[in-house]
PDB file of C-alpha atoms and ligand atoms in Angstrom:
ATOM      1  CA  UNK A   1     136.041 -36.483 -31.806  1.00 79.00           C
ATOM      2  CA  UNK A   2     135.730 -40.325 -31.453  1.00 85.00           C
ATOM      3  CA  UNK A   3     132.967 -42.774 -30.075  1.00 84.00           C
ATOM      4  CA  UNK A   4     132.582 -41.855 -26.407  1.00 91.00           C
ATOM      5  CA  UNK A   5     134.209 -44.835 -24.690  1.00 91.00           C
ATOM      6  CA  UNK A   6     137.442 -44.390 -27.184  1.00 93.00           C
ATOM      7  CA  UNK A   7     137.575 -40.813 -26.512  1.00 94.00           C
ATOM      8  CA  UNK A   8     137.182 -40.985 -22.752  1.00 95.00           C
ATOM      9  CA  UNK A   9     140.183 -43.339 -22.687  1.00 94.00           C
ATOM     10  CA  UNK A  10     142.324 -41.049 -25.027  1.00 95.00           C
ATOM     11  CA  UNK A  11     141.338 -38.307 -22.437  1.00 95.00           C
ATOM     12  CA  UNK A  12     142.301 -40.298 -19.650  1.00 94.00           C
ATOM     13  CA  UNK A  13     145.292 -41.586 -20.894  1.00 95.00           C
ATOM     14  CA  UNK A  14     146.610 -38.022 -22.116  1.00 95.00           C
ATOM     15  CA  UNK A  15     146.508 -37.084 -18.396  1.00 94.00           C
ATOM     16  CA  UNK A  16     149.351 -39.668 -17.463  1.00 94.00           C
ATOM     17  CA  UNK A  17     152.755 -38.187 -17.093  1.00 91.00           C
ATOM     18  CA  UNK A  18     154.816 -38.218 -20.313  1.00 92.00           C
ATOM     19  CA  UNK A  19     151.858 -39.237 -22.554  1.00 93.00           C
ATOM     20  CA  UNK A  20     150.817 -36.408 -24.966  1.00 91.00           C
ATOM     21  CA  UNK A  21     147.587 -36.339 -27.018  1.00 91.00           C
ATOM     22  CA  UNK A  22     149.161 -38.272 -30.003  1.00 93.00           C
ATOM     23  CA  UNK A  23     150.669 -41.140 -27.973  1.00 95.00           C
ATOM     24  CA  UNK A  24     147.362 -41.312 -25.948  1.00 95.00           C
ATOM     25  CA  UNK A  25     145.459 -41.970 -29.449  1.00 95.00           C
ATOM     26  CA  UNK A  26     148.061 -44.662 -30.417  1.00 95.00           C
ATOM     27  CA  UNK A  27     147.800 -46.404 -27.241  1.00 95.00           C
ATOM     28  CA  UNK A  28     144.085 -46.376 -27.278  1.00 95.00           C
ATOM     29  CA  UNK A  29     143.861 -47.884 -30.976  1.00 95.00           C
ATOM     30  CA  UNK A  30     146.317 -50.241 -29.764  1.00 95.00           C
ATOM     31  CA  UNK A  31     144.096 -51.477 -26.794  1.00 95.00           C
ATOM     32  CA  UNK A  32     141.257 -51.592 -29.071  1.00 93.00           C
ATOM     33  CA  UNK A  33     143.365 -54.178 -31.601  1.00 94.00           C
ATOM     34  CA  UNK A  34     144.704 -56.450 -29.161  1.00 94.00           C
ATOM     35  CA  UNK A  35     143.352 -59.719 -27.213  1.00 95.00           C
ATOM     36  CA  UNK A  36     140.140 -58.759 -25.081  1.00 94.00           C
ATOM     37  CA  UNK A  37     141.804 -60.929 -22.254  1.00 95.00           C
ATOM     38  CA  UNK A  38     144.887 -58.470 -22.414  1.00 94.00           C
ATOM     39  CA  UNK A  39     142.857 -55.456 -22.254  1.00 94.00           C
ATOM     40  CA  UNK A  40     141.001 -56.969 -19.457  1.00 95.00           C
ATOM     41  CA  UNK A  41     144.016 -57.891 -17.389  1.00 95.00           C
ATOM     42  CA  UNK A  42     145.410 -54.277 -17.643  1.00 94.00           C
ATOM     43  CA  UNK A  43     141.821 -52.861 -16.672  1.00 93.00           C
ATOM     44  CA  UNK A  44     142.036 -55.252 -13.547  1.00 93.00           C
ATOM     45  CA  UNK A  45     145.720 -54.247 -12.823  1.00 92.00           C
ATOM     46  CA  UNK A  46     144.791 -50.820 -12.531  1.00 91.00           C
ATOM     47  CA  UNK A  47     141.698 -51.396 -10.552  1.00 89.00           C
ATOM     48  CA  UNK A  48     143.673 -53.481  -7.960  1.00 88.00           C
ATOM     49  CA  UNK A  49     146.187 -51.082  -7.882  1.00 86.00           C
ATOM     50  CA  UNK A  50     143.606 -48.705  -5.621  1.00 84.00           C
ATOM     51  CA  UNK A  51     141.738 -51.482  -3.963  1.00 86.00           C
ATOM     52  CA  UNK A  52     144.721 -53.599  -2.764  1.00 87.00           C
ATOM     53  CA  UNK A  53     147.504 -51.241  -2.139  1.00 89.00           C
ATOM     54  CA  UNK A  54     147.632 -48.430   0.332  1.00 91.00           C
ATOM     55  CA  UNK A  55     150.317 -46.809   2.477  1.00 95.00           C
ATOM     56  CA  UNK A  56     152.334 -48.521   4.897  1.00 97.00           C
ATOM     57  CA  UNK A  57     150.976 -47.094   8.412  1.00 96.00           C
ATOM     58  CA  UNK A  58     154.642 -46.459   9.617  1.00 97.00           C
ATOM     59  CA  UNK A  59     156.963 -45.632   6.824  1.00 97.00           C
ATOM     60  CA  UNK A  60     154.401 -44.647   3.890  1.00 97.00           C
ATOM     61  CA  UNK A  61     156.029 -47.219   1.459  1.00 97.00           C
ATOM     62  CA  UNK A  62     153.402 -49.134  -0.621  1.00 95.00           C
ATOM     63  CA  UNK A  63     152.014 -52.086   0.902  1.00 95.00           C
ATOM     64  CA  UNK A  64     149.041 -54.541   0.685  1.00 92.00           C
ATOM     65  CA  UNK A  65     149.196 -55.089   4.573  1.00 91.00           C
ATOM     66  CA  UNK A  66     148.982 -52.586   7.449  1.00 94.00           C
ATOM     67  CA  UNK A  67     152.797 -52.412   7.511  1.00 96.00           C
ATOM     68  CA  UNK A  68     155.201 -53.030   4.782  1.00 97.00           C
ATOM     69  CA  UNK A  69     157.512 -56.030   4.246  1.00 96.00           C
ATOM     70  CA  UNK A  70     160.720 -53.813   5.276  1.00 97.00           C
ATOM     71  CA  UNK A  71     159.185 -52.355   8.746  1.00 97.00           C
ATOM     72  CA  UNK A  72     157.971 -56.003   9.543  1.00 97.00           C
ATOM     73  CA  UNK A  73     161.497 -57.315   8.959  1.00 97.00           C
ATOM     74  CA  UNK A  74     163.084 -57.826  12.722  1.00 96.00           C
ATOM     75  CA  UNK A  75     166.746 -58.326  10.864  1.00 96.00           C
ATOM     76  CA  UNK A  76     166.594 -54.567   9.878  1.00 97.00           C
ATOM     77  CA  UNK A  77     168.479 -52.040  11.795  1.00 96.00           C
ATOM     78  CA  UNK A  78     165.599 -50.375  14.067  1.00 95.00           C
ATOM     79  CA  UNK A  79     167.469 -47.290  14.884  1.00 96.00           C
ATOM     80  CA  UNK A  80     168.545 -45.845  11.304  1.00 97.00           C
ATOM     81  CA  UNK A  81     165.978 -44.506   8.917  1.00 97.00           C
ATOM     82  CA  UNK A  82     166.555 -43.546   5.181  1.00 97.00           C
ATOM     83  CA  UNK A  83     164.182 -40.172   4.508  1.00 98.00           C
ATOM     84  CA  UNK A  84     163.062 -40.314   0.744  1.00 97.00           C
ATOM     85  CA  UNK A  85     160.699 -38.264  -1.458  1.00 96.00           C
ATOM     86  CA  UNK A  86     158.776 -40.982  -2.965  1.00 96.00           C
ATOM     87  CA  UNK A  87     158.104 -44.838  -2.385  1.00 95.00           C
ATOM     88  CA  UNK A  88     159.935 -45.823  -5.544  1.00 93.00           C
ATOM     89  CA  UNK A  89     163.043 -44.303  -4.190  1.00 94.00           C
ATOM     90  CA  UNK A  90     162.981 -47.218  -1.487  1.00 96.00           C
ATOM     91  CA  UNK A  91     163.481 -49.652  -4.460  1.00 94.00           C
ATOM     92  CA  UNK A  92     166.486 -47.623  -5.602  1.00 90.00           C
ATOM     93  CA  UNK A  93     168.148 -47.577  -2.315  1.00 92.00           C
ATOM     94  CA  UNK A  94     167.470 -51.050  -1.681  1.00 94.00           C
ATOM     95  CA  UNK A  95     169.093 -52.245  -5.076  1.00 90.00           C
ATOM     96  CA  UNK A  96     172.402 -50.795  -3.655  1.00 88.00           C
ATOM     97  CA  UNK A  97     172.423 -53.308  -0.871  1.00 89.00           C
ATOM     98  CA  UNK A  98     174.296 -50.840   1.263  1.00 87.00           C
ATOM     99  CA  UNK A  99     170.993 -49.989   3.451  1.00 93.00           C
ATOM    100  CA  UNK A 100     170.001 -52.140   6.265  1.00 94.00           C
ATOM    101  CA  UNK A 101     167.901 -49.985   8.016  1.00 97.00           C
ATOM    102  CA  UNK A 102     164.288 -48.780   7.595  1.00 98.00           C
ATOM    103  CA  UNK A 103     162.829 -45.982   5.686  1.00 98.00           C
ATOM    104  CA  UNK A 104     160.392 -42.808   5.818  1.00 98.00           C
ATOM    105  CA  UNK A 105     158.626 -41.552   2.683  1.00 98.00           C
ATOM    106  CA  UNK A 106     157.840 -38.020   2.801  1.00 98.00           C
ATOM    107  CA  UNK A 107     155.548 -37.891  -0.178  1.00 96.00           C
ATOM    108  CA  UNK A 108     157.523 -34.990  -1.871  1.00 96.00           C
ATOM    109  CA  UNK A 109     159.881 -32.170  -1.079  1.00 96.00           C
ATOM    110  CA  UNK A 110     159.602 -28.795   0.295  1.00 96.00           C
ATOM    111  CA  UNK A 111     158.640 -26.186  -2.089  1.00 94.00           C
ATOM    112  CA  UNK A 112     157.869 -22.654  -0.911  1.00 89.00           C
ATOM    113  CA  UNK A 113     156.872 -21.681  -4.645  1.00 90.00           C
ATOM    114  CA  UNK A 114     154.547 -24.631  -4.997  1.00 91.00           C
ATOM    115  CA  UNK A 115     153.046 -23.888  -1.404  1.00 93.00           C
ATOM    116  CA  UNK A 116     154.254 -27.259  -0.164  1.00 94.00           C
ATOM    117  CA  UNK A 117     155.276 -26.771   3.506  1.00 95.00           C
ATOM    118  CA  UNK A 118     156.222 -29.413   6.262  1.00 95.00           C
ATOM    119  CA  UNK A 119     152.761 -29.979   6.876  1.00 94.00           C
ATOM    120  CA  UNK A 120     152.063 -31.246   3.459  1.00 95.00           C
ATOM    121  CA  UNK A 121     154.726 -33.897   3.563  1.00 97.00           C
ATOM    122  CA  UNK A 122     155.056 -36.695   6.232  1.00 97.00           C
ATOM    123  CA  UNK A 123     157.252 -34.586   8.340  1.00 97.00           C
ATOM    124  CA  UNK A 124     154.933 -34.328  11.516  1.00 97.00           C
ATOM    125  CA  UNK A 125     154.798 -38.353  11.158  1.00 97.00           C
ATOM    126  CA  UNK A 126     158.613 -38.075  11.099  1.00 97.00           C
ATOM    127  CA  UNK A 127     158.609 -36.073  14.177  1.00 97.00           C
ATOM    128  CA  UNK A 128     156.526 -38.719  16.117  1.00 96.00           C
ATOM    129  CA  UNK A 129     158.608 -41.635  14.810  1.00 97.00           C
ATOM    130  CA  UNK A 130     161.975 -40.390  15.946  1.00 97.00           C
ATOM    131  CA  UNK A 131     161.586 -40.558  19.618  1.00 96.00           C
ATOM    132  CA  UNK A 132     158.948 -43.016  19.627  1.00 97.00           C
ATOM    133  CA  UNK A 133     161.324 -45.439  17.885  1.00 96.00           C
ATOM    134  CA  UNK A 134     164.510 -44.191  19.440  1.00 96.00           C
ATOM    135  CA  UNK A 135     166.014 -43.245  16.040  1.00 97.00           C
ATOM    136  CA  UNK A 136     169.687 -42.528  16.139  1.00 97.00           C
ATOM    137  CA  UNK A 137     170.353 -41.352  12.506  1.00 97.00           C
ATOM    138  CA  UNK A 138     168.357 -40.008   9.755  1.00 97.00           C
ATOM    139  CA  UNK A 139     170.260 -40.482   6.165  1.00 96.00           C
ATOM    140  CA  UNK A 140     168.393 -37.822   3.942  1.00 95.00           C
ATOM    141  CA  UNK A 141     168.000 -39.123   0.316  1.00 94.00           C
ATOM    142  CA  UNK A 142     165.956 -36.586  -1.091  1.00 93.00           C
ATOM    143  CA  UNK A 143     166.703 -35.917  -4.600  1.00 89.00           C
ATOM    144  CA  UNK A 144     169.541 -33.877  -5.491  1.00 85.00           C
ATOM    145  CA  UNK A 145     167.429 -30.887  -6.813  1.00 87.00           C
ATOM    146  CA  UNK A 146     166.876 -27.352  -5.155  1.00 89.00           C
ATOM    147  CA  UNK A 147     163.722 -28.921  -3.284  1.00 93.00           C
ATOM    148  CA  UNK A 148     165.545 -31.808  -2.385  1.00 92.00           C
ATOM    149  CA  UNK A 149     168.456 -29.877  -0.647  1.00 90.00           C
ATOM    150  CA  UNK A 150     165.860 -27.429   1.036  1.00 93.00           C
ATOM    151  CA  UNK A 151     164.138 -30.350   2.682  1.00 95.00           C
ATOM    152  CA  UNK A 152     167.484 -31.902   3.874  1.00 94.00           C
ATOM    153  CA  UNK A 153     168.705 -28.592   5.384  1.00 94.00           C
ATOM    154  CA  UNK A 154     165.009 -28.194   7.076  1.00 96.00           C
ATOM    155  CA  UNK A 155     165.055 -31.720   8.377  1.00 97.00           C
ATOM    156  CA  UNK A 156     168.782 -31.172   9.764  1.00 96.00           C
ATOM    157  CA  UNK A 157     167.526 -28.147  11.641  1.00 96.00           C
ATOM    158  CA  UNK A 158     164.697 -30.043  13.049  1.00 95.00           C
ATOM    159  CA  UNK A 159     166.367 -33.093  14.156  1.00 96.00           C
ATOM    160  CA  UNK A 160     169.958 -32.377  15.284  1.00 95.00           C
ATOM    161  CA  UNK A 161     168.704 -30.330  18.303  1.00 95.00           C
ATOM    162  CA  UNK A 162     167.075 -33.954  19.210  1.00 94.00           C
ATOM    163  CA  UNK A 163     170.298 -35.476  19.349  1.00 94.00           C
ATOM    164  CA  UNK A 164     169.855 -37.258  16.067  1.00 96.00           C
ATOM    165  CA  UNK A 165     172.451 -37.616  13.716  1.00 96.00           C
ATOM    166  CA  UNK A 166     171.611 -36.386  10.066  1.00 96.00           C
ATOM    167  CA  UNK A 167     173.476 -37.288   7.505  1.00 94.00           C
ATOM    168  CA  UNK A 168     173.008 -36.770   3.337  1.00 90.00           C
ATOM    169  CA  UNK A 169     174.084 -38.865   0.718  1.00 82.00           C
ATOM    170  CA  UNK A 170     177.633 -37.746  -0.575  1.00 71.00           C
ATOM    171  CA  UNK A 171     177.851 -35.890  -3.795  1.00 63.00           C
ATOM    172  CA  UNK A 172     178.293 -37.605  -7.069  1.00 63.00           C
ATOM    173  CA  UNK A 173     174.800 -37.994  -7.725  1.00 66.00           C
ATOM    174  CA  UNK A 174     173.647 -36.330 -10.896  1.00 65.00           C
ATOM    175  CA  UNK A 175     172.337 -32.971  -9.750  1.00 63.00           C
ATOM    176  CA  UNK A 176     168.903 -31.768 -10.657  1.00 64.00           C
ATOM    177  CA  UNK A 177     167.604 -35.351 -11.493  1.00 65.00           C
ATOM    178  CA  UNK A 178     165.832 -37.718  -9.723  1.00 74.00           C
ATOM    179  CA  UNK A 179     167.228 -40.275  -7.180  1.00 74.00           C
ATOM    180  CA  UNK A 180     166.573 -43.185  -9.791  1.00 72.00           C
ATOM    181  CA  UNK A 181     168.900 -41.376 -12.344  1.00 68.00           C
ATOM    182  CA  UNK A 182     171.739 -42.827 -10.466  1.00 72.00           C
ATOM    183  CA  UNK A 183     173.067 -46.004 -10.925  1.00 76.00           C
ATOM    184  CA  UNK A 184     173.171 -48.554  -8.074  1.00 78.00           C
ATOM    185  CA  UNK A 185     177.048 -48.312  -7.702  1.00 74.00           C
ATOM    186  CA  UNK A 186     176.977 -44.311  -7.666  1.00 79.00           C
ATOM    187  CA  UNK A 187     174.112 -44.455  -5.296  1.00 81.00           C
ATOM    188  CA  UNK A 188     175.721 -47.144  -3.246  1.00 80.00           C
ATOM    189  CA  UNK A 189     179.267 -45.120  -3.050  1.00 75.00           C
ATOM    190  CA  UNK A 190     176.961 -41.694  -2.217  1.00 79.00           C
ATOM    191  CA  UNK A 191     175.367 -43.911   0.618  1.00 81.00           C
ATOM    192  CA  UNK A 192     178.742 -45.358   2.075  1.00 76.00           C
ATOM    193  CA  UNK A 193     180.186 -41.813   2.046  1.00 75.00           C
ATOM    194  CA  UNK A 194     177.282 -40.082   3.557  1.00 86.00           C
ATOM    195  CA  UNK A 195     178.213 -36.842   5.540  1.00 81.00           C
ATOM    196  CA  UNK A 196     176.664 -35.039   8.556  1.00 85.00           C
ATOM    197  CA  UNK A 197     174.796 -31.949   7.763  1.00 84.00           C
TER     198      UNK A 197
HETATM  199 ZN1   ZN B 201     157.049 -49.517   6.245  1.00 76.46          ZN
END
């Protein structure tokens, strides 16, 4: 419908979550009208995202180094792991200032319907980490959804027989939503009141 580069940008933008064809068109025309330096900076930020960032080799958080700053911090409790679905959930838990251990990012949650089993997530890596790092407690902070609950129950079944304490955030979190829908206070309380599963 539009000139090649403009149409390509609209097509790419409309593939982003939450961006429909109308918003994509609006954004594309906006980028066409602003300062060239601004657009180049945006383009550079997008390229650098994939060039300079990758996953922490230990916990799969996003990092520019081999391991992330949390894994490398010697002051953090080495025996407790908070298990989350996505790297951005780490930021949410960190904001509560209630957790001083380290993390493990699964990369999603179990969903038999969508064909996502344990090996599609970083559960095999967790299975390696727990004995290698003498982990005593796993705090499961998956989203309060059916998939998040299924994942929590699965992890409890897997790791409790190994003598690991497996806990889940206390209720009070908005059901069916993402972890980041919860405010810091609610999440902090849920963390402090976590229960063994
Ligand atoms: Zn890490």
